[in-house]
PDB file of C-alpha atoms in Angstrom:
ATOM      1  CA  MET A  30      43.554  61.481 -89.864  1.00 90.00           C
ATOM      2  CA  LEU A  31      44.999  58.768 -92.058  1.00 95.00           C
ATOM      3  CA  VAL A  32      45.280  55.025 -92.511  1.00 97.00           C
ATOM      4  CA  LEU A  33      48.905  54.531 -91.554  1.00 97.00           C
ATOM      5  CA  PRO A  34      49.739  51.270 -93.423  1.00 96.00           C
ATOM      6  CA  ASN A  35      48.898  53.002 -96.721  1.00 97.00           C
ATOM      7  CA  HIS A  36      51.919  55.328 -96.432  1.00 97.00           C
ATOM      8  CA  HIS A  37      55.692  54.931 -96.515  1.00 96.00           C
ATOM      9  CA  PRO A  38      57.021  56.377 -93.247  1.00 97.00           C
ATOM     10  CA  VAL A  39      60.106  58.054 -94.743  1.00 96.00           C
ATOM     11  CA  VAL A  40      57.997  60.050 -97.191  1.00 96.00           C
ATOM     12  CA  LEU A  41      55.283  60.621 -94.610  1.00 97.00           C
ATOM     13  CA  ALA A  42      57.710  61.961 -92.008  1.00 97.00           C
ATOM     14  CA  LYS A  43      58.838  64.718 -94.343  1.00 96.00           C
ATOM     15  CA  ARG A  44      55.313  65.605 -95.475  1.00 97.00           C
ATOM     16  CA  LEU A  45      53.980  65.845 -91.928  1.00 98.00           C
ATOM     17  CA  ALA A  46      56.963  67.834 -90.652  1.00 97.00           C
ATOM     18  CA  THR A  47      56.520  70.264 -93.546  1.00 97.00           C
ATOM     19  CA  VAL A  48      52.843  70.810 -92.651  1.00 97.00           C
ATOM     20  CA  ASP A  49      53.818  71.256 -89.006  1.00 97.00           C
ATOM     21  CA  ALA A  50      56.425  73.852 -89.944  1.00 96.00           C
ATOM     22  CA  LEU A  51      54.083  75.745 -92.296  1.00 97.00           C
ATOM     23  CA  SER A  52      51.319  75.785 -89.657  1.00 97.00           C
ATOM     24  CA  GLY A  53      53.570  76.986 -86.862  1.00 96.00           C
ATOM     25  CA  GLY A  54      53.375  73.740 -84.930  1.00 96.00           C
ATOM     26  CA  ARG A  55      49.603  73.229 -85.070  1.00 96.00           C
ATOM     27  CA  LEU A  56      49.469  69.711 -86.545  1.00 97.00           C
ATOM     28  CA  ARG A  57      48.026  66.775 -84.597  1.00 97.00           C
ATOM     29  CA  LEU A  58      48.036  63.404 -86.327  1.00 97.00           C
ATOM     30  CA  VAL A  59      45.459  60.651 -85.794  1.00 97.00           C
ATOM     31  CA  VAL A  60      46.270  57.263 -87.287  1.00 97.00           C
ATOM     32  CA  GLY A  61      44.360  54.017 -87.701  1.00 96.00           C
ATOM     33  CA  MET A  62      45.416  50.645 -89.032  1.00 96.00           C
ATOM     34  CA  GLY A  63      42.503  50.411 -91.470  1.00 95.00           C
ATOM     35  CA  TRP A  64      39.662  47.943 -91.912  1.00 94.00           C
ATOM     36  CA  MET A  65      39.277  47.721 -95.700  1.00 96.00           C
ATOM     37  CA  ARG A  66      41.465  44.932 -97.057  1.00 97.00           C
ATOM     38  CA  GLU A  67      41.092  46.114-100.676  1.00 97.00           C
ATOM     39  CA  GLU A  68      42.332  49.621 -99.860  1.00 97.00           C
ATOM     40  CA  ILE A  69      45.366  48.475 -97.908  1.00 96.00           C
ATOM     41  CA  GLU A  70      46.377  45.871-100.477  1.00 97.00           C
ATOM     42  CA  ALA A  71      45.908  48.398-103.298  1.00 97.00           C
ATOM     43  CA  CYS A  72      48.462  50.611-101.516  1.00 95.00           C
ATOM     44  CA  GLY A  73      50.981  47.778-101.444  1.00 94.00           C
ATOM     45  CA  ALA A  74      50.692  46.552 -97.841  1.00 95.00           C
ATOM     46  CA  ASP A  75      49.678  43.162 -96.485  1.00 96.00           C
ATOM     47  CA  PHE A  76      46.350  43.311 -94.652  1.00 97.00           C
ATOM     48  CA  GLU A  77      47.184  40.613 -92.098  1.00 97.00           C
ATOM     49  CA  THR A  78      50.395  42.281 -90.924  1.00 97.00           C
ATOM     50  CA  ARG A  79      49.157  45.876 -90.969  1.00 97.00           C
ATOM     51  CA  GLY A  80      49.314  46.141 -87.173  1.00 96.00           C
ATOM     52  CA  ARG A  81      52.998  45.187 -86.947  1.00 96.00           C
ATOM     53  CA  ARG A  82      53.701  47.385 -89.950  1.00 97.00           C
ATOM     54  CA  GLY A  83      51.956  50.316 -88.271  1.00 97.00           C
ATOM     55  CA  ASP A  84      53.924  49.856 -85.048  1.00 97.00           C
ATOM     56  CA  GLU A  85      57.168  49.939 -87.005  1.00 97.00           C
ATOM     57  CA  GLN A  86      56.008  52.999 -88.926  1.00 97.00           C
ATOM     58  CA  LEU A  87      55.389  54.855 -85.672  1.00 97.00           C
ATOM     59  CA  ARG A  88      58.907  54.046 -84.500  1.00 96.00           C
ATOM     60  CA  VAL A  89      60.361  55.214 -87.819  1.00 97.00           C
ATOM     61  CA  LEU A  90      58.453  58.497 -87.754  1.00 97.00           C
ATOM     62  CA  ARG A  91      59.732  59.283 -84.269  1.00 95.00           C
ATOM     63  CA  MET A  92      63.278  58.390 -85.272  1.00 95.00           C
ATOM     64  CA  LEU A  93      63.274  60.632 -88.345  1.00 95.00           C
ATOM     65  CA  TRP A  94      61.781  63.570 -86.446  1.00 95.00           C
ATOM     66  CA  ASP A  95      64.390  63.367 -83.698  1.00 92.00           C
ATOM     67  CA  ASP A  96      67.674  65.172 -84.054  1.00 72.00           C
ATOM     68  CA  THR A  97      69.926  62.796 -85.934  1.00 70.00           C
ATOM     69  CA  ALA A  98      73.659  62.179 -85.811  1.00 77.00           C
ATOM     70  CA  PRO A  99      75.854  63.632 -88.586  1.00 84.00           C
ATOM     71  CA  GLY A 100      75.555  60.337 -90.427  1.00 87.00           C
ATOM     72  CA  GLY A 101      71.749  60.366 -90.343  1.00 90.00           C
ATOM     73  CA  ALA A 102      69.281  57.801 -89.030  1.00 92.00           C
ATOM     74  CA  SER A 103      69.400  54.097 -89.824  1.00 94.00           C
ATOM     75  CA  HIS A 104      66.763  51.432 -89.402  1.00 95.00           C
ATOM     76  CA  ASP A 105      66.647  47.711 -90.139  1.00 97.00           C
ATOM     77  CA  GLY A 106      63.189  46.364 -89.407  1.00 96.00           C
ATOM     78  CA  GLU A 107      60.690  43.821 -90.639  1.00 97.00           C
ATOM     79  CA  PHE A 108      59.107  46.130 -93.218  1.00 97.00           C
ATOM     80  CA  PHE A 109      61.476  49.085 -93.692  1.00 97.00           C
ATOM     81  CA  ARG A 110      65.235  49.429 -94.058  1.00 96.00           C
ATOM     82  CA  PHE A 111      67.382  52.502 -94.648  1.00 95.00           C
ATOM     83  CA  GLU A 112      70.791  53.907 -93.753  1.00 94.00           C
ATOM     84  CA  GLY A 113      71.963  57.461 -93.267  1.00 92.00           C
ATOM     85  CA  ALA A 114      68.528  59.038 -93.761  1.00 92.00           C
ATOM     86  CA  MET A 115      68.249  62.755 -93.013  1.00 92.00           C
ATOM     87  CA  SER A 116      64.704  64.067 -92.861  1.00 93.00           C
ATOM     88  CA  TYR A 117      64.123  67.813 -92.962  1.00 93.00           C
ATOM     89  CA  PRO A 118      62.458  70.025 -91.945  1.00 93.00           C
ATOM     90  CA  LYS A 119      62.073  68.874 -88.377  1.00 94.00           C
ATOM     91  CA  PRO A 120      58.693  69.387 -86.690  1.00 96.00           C
ATOM     92  CA  VAL A 121      58.272  72.715 -84.926  1.00 95.00           C
ATOM     93  CA  GLN A 122      56.663  71.089 -81.894  1.00 94.00           C
ATOM     94  CA  GLU A 123      59.047  69.991 -79.202  1.00 89.00           C
ATOM     95  CA  GLY A 124      59.104  66.210 -79.046  1.00 87.00           C
ATOM     96  CA  GLY A 125      57.720  65.873 -82.563  1.00 92.00           C
ATOM     97  CA  ILE A 126      54.193  65.875 -83.929  1.00 97.00           C
ATOM     98  CA  PRO A 127      51.612  64.459 -81.492  1.00 97.00           C
ATOM     99  CA  ILE A 128      50.332  61.110 -82.736  1.00 97.00           C
ATOM    100  CA  HIS A 129      46.978  59.888 -81.459  1.00 98.00           C
ATOM    101  CA  ILE A 130      45.766  56.375 -82.187  1.00 97.00           C
ATOM    102  CA  GLY A 131      42.268  56.052 -83.608  1.00 96.00           C
ATOM    103  CA  GLY A 132      40.104  52.973 -83.212  1.00 93.00           C
ATOM    104  CA  HIS A 133      37.893  51.072 -80.804  1.00 92.00           C
ATOM    105  CA  SER A 134      39.860  47.873 -80.251  1.00 94.00           C
ATOM    106  CA  ARG A 135      42.075  46.734 -77.402  1.00 95.00           C
ATOM    107  CA  ALA A 136      44.940  46.618 -79.898  1.00 95.00           C
ATOM    108  CA  ALA A 137      44.444  50.333 -80.583  1.00 96.00           C
ATOM    109  CA  ALA A 138      44.500  51.106 -76.850  1.00 97.00           C
ATOM    110  CA  ARG A 139      47.691  49.107 -76.365  1.00 97.00           C
ATOM    111  CA  ARG A 140      49.280  50.826 -79.373  1.00 97.00           C
ATOM    112  CA  ALA A 141      48.392  54.221 -77.926  1.00 97.00           C
ATOM    113  CA  GLY A 142      50.047  53.266 -74.658  1.00 97.00           C
ATOM    114  CA  ARG A 143      53.236  52.018 -76.309  1.00 97.00           C
ATOM    115  CA  TYR A 144      53.726  54.577 -79.076  1.00 96.00           C
ATOM    116  CA  GLY A 145      51.069  57.282 -79.074  1.00 96.00           C
ATOM    117  CA  ASP A 146      50.390  60.586 -77.393  1.00 97.00           C
ATOM    118  CA  GLY A 147      46.755  59.654 -76.851  1.00 97.00           C
ATOM    119  CA  LEU A 148      43.731  57.666 -77.937  1.00 97.00           C
ATOM    120  CA  GLN A 149      40.806  58.739 -80.123  1.00 96.00           C
ATOM    121  CA  PRO A 150      38.291  55.878 -79.864  1.00 94.00           C
ATOM    122  CA  LEU A 151      35.324  55.502 -82.161  1.00 85.00           C
ATOM    123  CA  GLY A 152      31.824  54.464 -81.154  1.00 84.00           C
ATOM    124  CA  VAL A 153      32.549  53.396 -77.582  1.00 89.00           C
ATOM    125  CA  ALA A 154      31.191  54.723 -74.286  1.00 87.00           C
ATOM    126  CA  GLY A 155      30.696  53.860 -70.644  1.00 89.00           C
ATOM    127  CA  ASP A 156      32.541  50.870 -69.218  1.00 92.00           C
ATOM    128  CA  GLU A 157      33.955  49.902 -72.614  1.00 94.00           C
ATOM    129  CA  LEU A 158      35.541  53.342 -72.958  1.00 94.00           C
ATOM    130  CA  ARG A 159      36.869  53.278 -69.396  1.00 93.00           C
ATOM    131  CA  GLY A 160      38.393  49.864 -70.083  1.00 95.00           C
ATOM    132  CA  LEU A 161      40.214  51.080 -73.183  1.00 96.00           C
ATOM    133  CA  VAL A 162      41.582  54.135 -71.398  1.00 96.00           C
ATOM    134  CA  ALA A 163      42.744  51.997 -68.469  1.00 96.00           C
ATOM    135  CA  LEU A 164      44.424  49.570 -70.880  1.00 97.00           C
ATOM    136  CA  MET A 165      46.199  52.446 -72.659  1.00 97.00           C
ATOM    137  CA  ARG A 166      47.583  53.759 -69.388  1.00 97.00           C
ATOM    138  CA  GLU A 167      48.594  50.284 -68.158  1.00 97.00           C
ATOM    139  CA  GLU A 168      50.457  49.621 -71.408  1.00 97.00           C
ATOM    140  CA  ALA A 169      52.209  52.984 -71.127  1.00 97.00           C
ATOM    141  CA  GLY A 170      53.404  52.074 -67.640  1.00 97.00           C
ATOM    142  CA  ARG A 171      54.654  48.690 -68.825  1.00 97.00           C
ATOM    143  CA  SER A 172      56.551  50.457 -71.624  1.00 96.00           C
ATOM    144  CA  GLY A 173      58.262  52.877 -69.255  1.00 96.00           C
ATOM    145  CA  ARG A 174      56.159  55.854 -70.372  1.00 96.00           C
ATOM    146  CA  ASP A 175      54.179  58.330 -68.296  1.00 97.00           C
ATOM    147  CA  PRO A 176      50.521  57.160 -68.355  1.00 96.00           C
ATOM    148  CA  ASP A 177      49.260  60.558 -67.208  1.00 95.00           C
ATOM    149  CA  ALA A 178      50.846  62.318 -70.186  1.00 96.00           C
ATOM    150  CA  LEU A 179      48.535  60.527 -72.641  1.00 97.00           C
ATOM    151  CA  GLU A 180      45.377  62.289 -73.820  1.00 97.00           C
ATOM    152  CA  LEU A 181      41.867  61.121 -74.630  1.00 97.00           C
ATOM    153  CA  THR A 182      39.942  62.668 -77.525  1.00 96.00           C
ATOM    154  CA  LEU A 183      36.219  61.998 -77.906  1.00 95.00           C
ATOM    155  CA  GLY A 184      33.754  62.918 -80.635  1.00 92.00           C
ATOM    156  CA  HIS A 185      30.323  64.500 -80.472  1.00 91.00           C
ATOM    157  CA  SER A 186      27.769  66.151 -82.730  1.00 93.00           C
ATOM    158  CA  LEU A 187      28.213  69.886 -83.231  1.00 92.00           C
ATOM    159  CA  SER A 188      24.455  70.445 -83.118  1.00 92.00           C
ATOM    160  CA  ALA A 189      23.818  68.380 -79.984  1.00 92.00           C
ATOM    161  CA  VAL A 190      26.725  69.082 -77.633  1.00 94.00           C
ATOM    162  CA  THR A 191      25.839  71.060 -74.500  1.00 94.00           C
ATOM    163  CA  PRO A 192      27.848  72.250 -71.504  1.00 94.00           C
ATOM    164  CA  GLU A 193      26.391  69.363 -69.496  1.00 94.00           C
ATOM    165  CA  LYS A 194      27.411  66.772 -72.097  1.00 93.00           C
ATOM    166  CA  ALA A 195      30.862  68.325 -72.382  1.00 93.00           C
ATOM    167  CA  GLU A 196      31.267  68.109 -68.598  1.00 93.00           C
ATOM    168  CA  LYS A 197      30.154  64.470 -68.644  1.00 91.00           C
ATOM    169  CA  LEU A 198      32.742  63.620 -71.293  1.00 91.00           C
ATOM    170  CA  ALA A 199      35.396  65.496 -69.342  1.00 92.00           C
ATOM    171  CA  ALA A 200      34.488  63.395 -66.300  1.00 91.00           C
ATOM    172  CA  LEU A 201      35.232  60.314 -68.418  1.00 88.00           C
ATOM    173  CA  GLY A 202      38.719  61.721 -68.956  1.00 90.00           C
ATOM    174  CA  ALA A 203      38.324  63.576 -72.251  1.00 94.00           C
ATOM    175  CA  ASP A 204      41.005  66.192 -72.869  1.00 95.00           C
ATOM    176  CA  ARG A 205      39.519  67.247 -76.209  1.00 94.00           C
ATOM    177  CA  LEU A 206      36.257  67.045 -78.142  1.00 93.00           C
ATOM    178  CA  VAL A 207      36.173  66.721 -81.929  1.00 93.00           C
ATOM    179  CA  LEU A 208      32.802  68.041 -83.080  1.00 92.00           C
ATOM    180  CA  ARG A 209      31.231  66.811 -86.309  1.00 93.00           C
ATOM    181  CA  GLY A 210      28.927  69.141 -88.181  1.00 93.00           C
ATOM    182  CA  THR A 211      25.825  68.375 -90.209  1.00 93.00           C
ATOM    183  CA  VAL A 212      26.680  67.517 -93.814  1.00 94.00           C
ATOM    184  CA  THR A 213      25.643  70.479 -95.942  1.00 93.00           C
ATOM    185  CA  ALA A 214      26.736  72.281 -99.083  1.00 95.00           C
ATOM    186  CA  ASP A 215      25.410  75.575 -97.699  1.00 94.00           C
ATOM    187  CA  LEU A 216      28.216  77.589 -96.104  1.00 96.00           C
ATOM    188  CA  GLY A 217      25.731  79.797 -94.288  1.00 95.00           C
ATOM    189  CA  GLU A 218      24.095  76.802 -92.615  1.00 95.00           C
ATOM    190  CA  ALA A 219      27.484  75.501 -91.516  1.00 95.00           C
ATOM    191  CA  VAL A 220      28.443  78.881 -90.041  1.00 95.00           C
ATOM    192  CA  ASP A 221      25.114  79.180 -88.234  1.00 94.00           C
ATOM    193  CA  GLU A 222      25.504  75.705 -86.712  1.00 95.00           C
ATOM    194  CA  LEU A 223      29.025  76.500 -85.565  1.00 94.00           C
ATOM    195  CA  SER A 224      27.983  79.856 -84.115  1.00 94.00           C
ATOM    196  CA  ALA A 225      25.044  78.305 -82.256  1.00 93.00           C
ATOM    197  CA  CYS A 226      27.350  75.690 -80.744  1.00 94.00           C
ATOM    198  CA  ALA A 227      29.835  78.346 -79.647  1.00 93.00           C
ATOM    199  CA  GLU A 228      27.045  80.306 -78.002  1.00 93.00           C
ATOM    200  CA  ARG A 229      25.714  77.238 -76.140  1.00 92.00           C
ATOM    201  CA  LEU A 230      29.178  76.463 -74.827  1.00 91.00           C
ATOM    202  CA  GLY A 231      29.909  80.053 -73.893  1.00 89.00           C
ATOM    203  CA  LEU A 232      32.654  80.388 -76.496  1.00 87.00           C
ATOM    204  CA  SER A 233      31.199  83.354 -78.390  1.00 69.00           C
ATOM    205  CA  GLY A 234      33.442  86.387 -78.615  1.00 58.00           C
ATOM    206  CA  SER A 235      32.340  89.595 -76.951  1.00 49.00           C
TER     207      SER A 235
END
């Protein structure tokens, strides 16, 4: 997970593709536009235009990960300009690294529909969540993309998730759960919490 406006997309494309290659195609990226003005400005971006900047960054990442012509990729946008760029290695995953949009705003849902592979909302539930998912899929359709191909990732506590809660989240459309553990410096406690969760969910190995 990263705050996208804090990074230059040409450098980021290469870094992410390298991680994807080293991991055998296991990388999934979640990006947000950021909320802390001081952080974004310290990284050289304008806070007020971070949304437009992020949209352009997503387009640039996709372009650099695609197979390029012998002369490389060129881009002339509002925030980034380059000619003949060749970015290697390419991601291992077909179609490039999956990019999920994090956030709880309608802008995040629209961004996921236009450019993302899914939405990972924060702190929303019920009708608000259903509204964001519907907006994501509507925006995908308006952009000529397949709405049903987009995923929804939801979070839950590692210590509190149960099969019933997992089924309820799946009924809301969740394709994936990201489970957060209890903050601890004790490795044994962390392992025990993870093992207990796996047992509750029927994921323990035989």
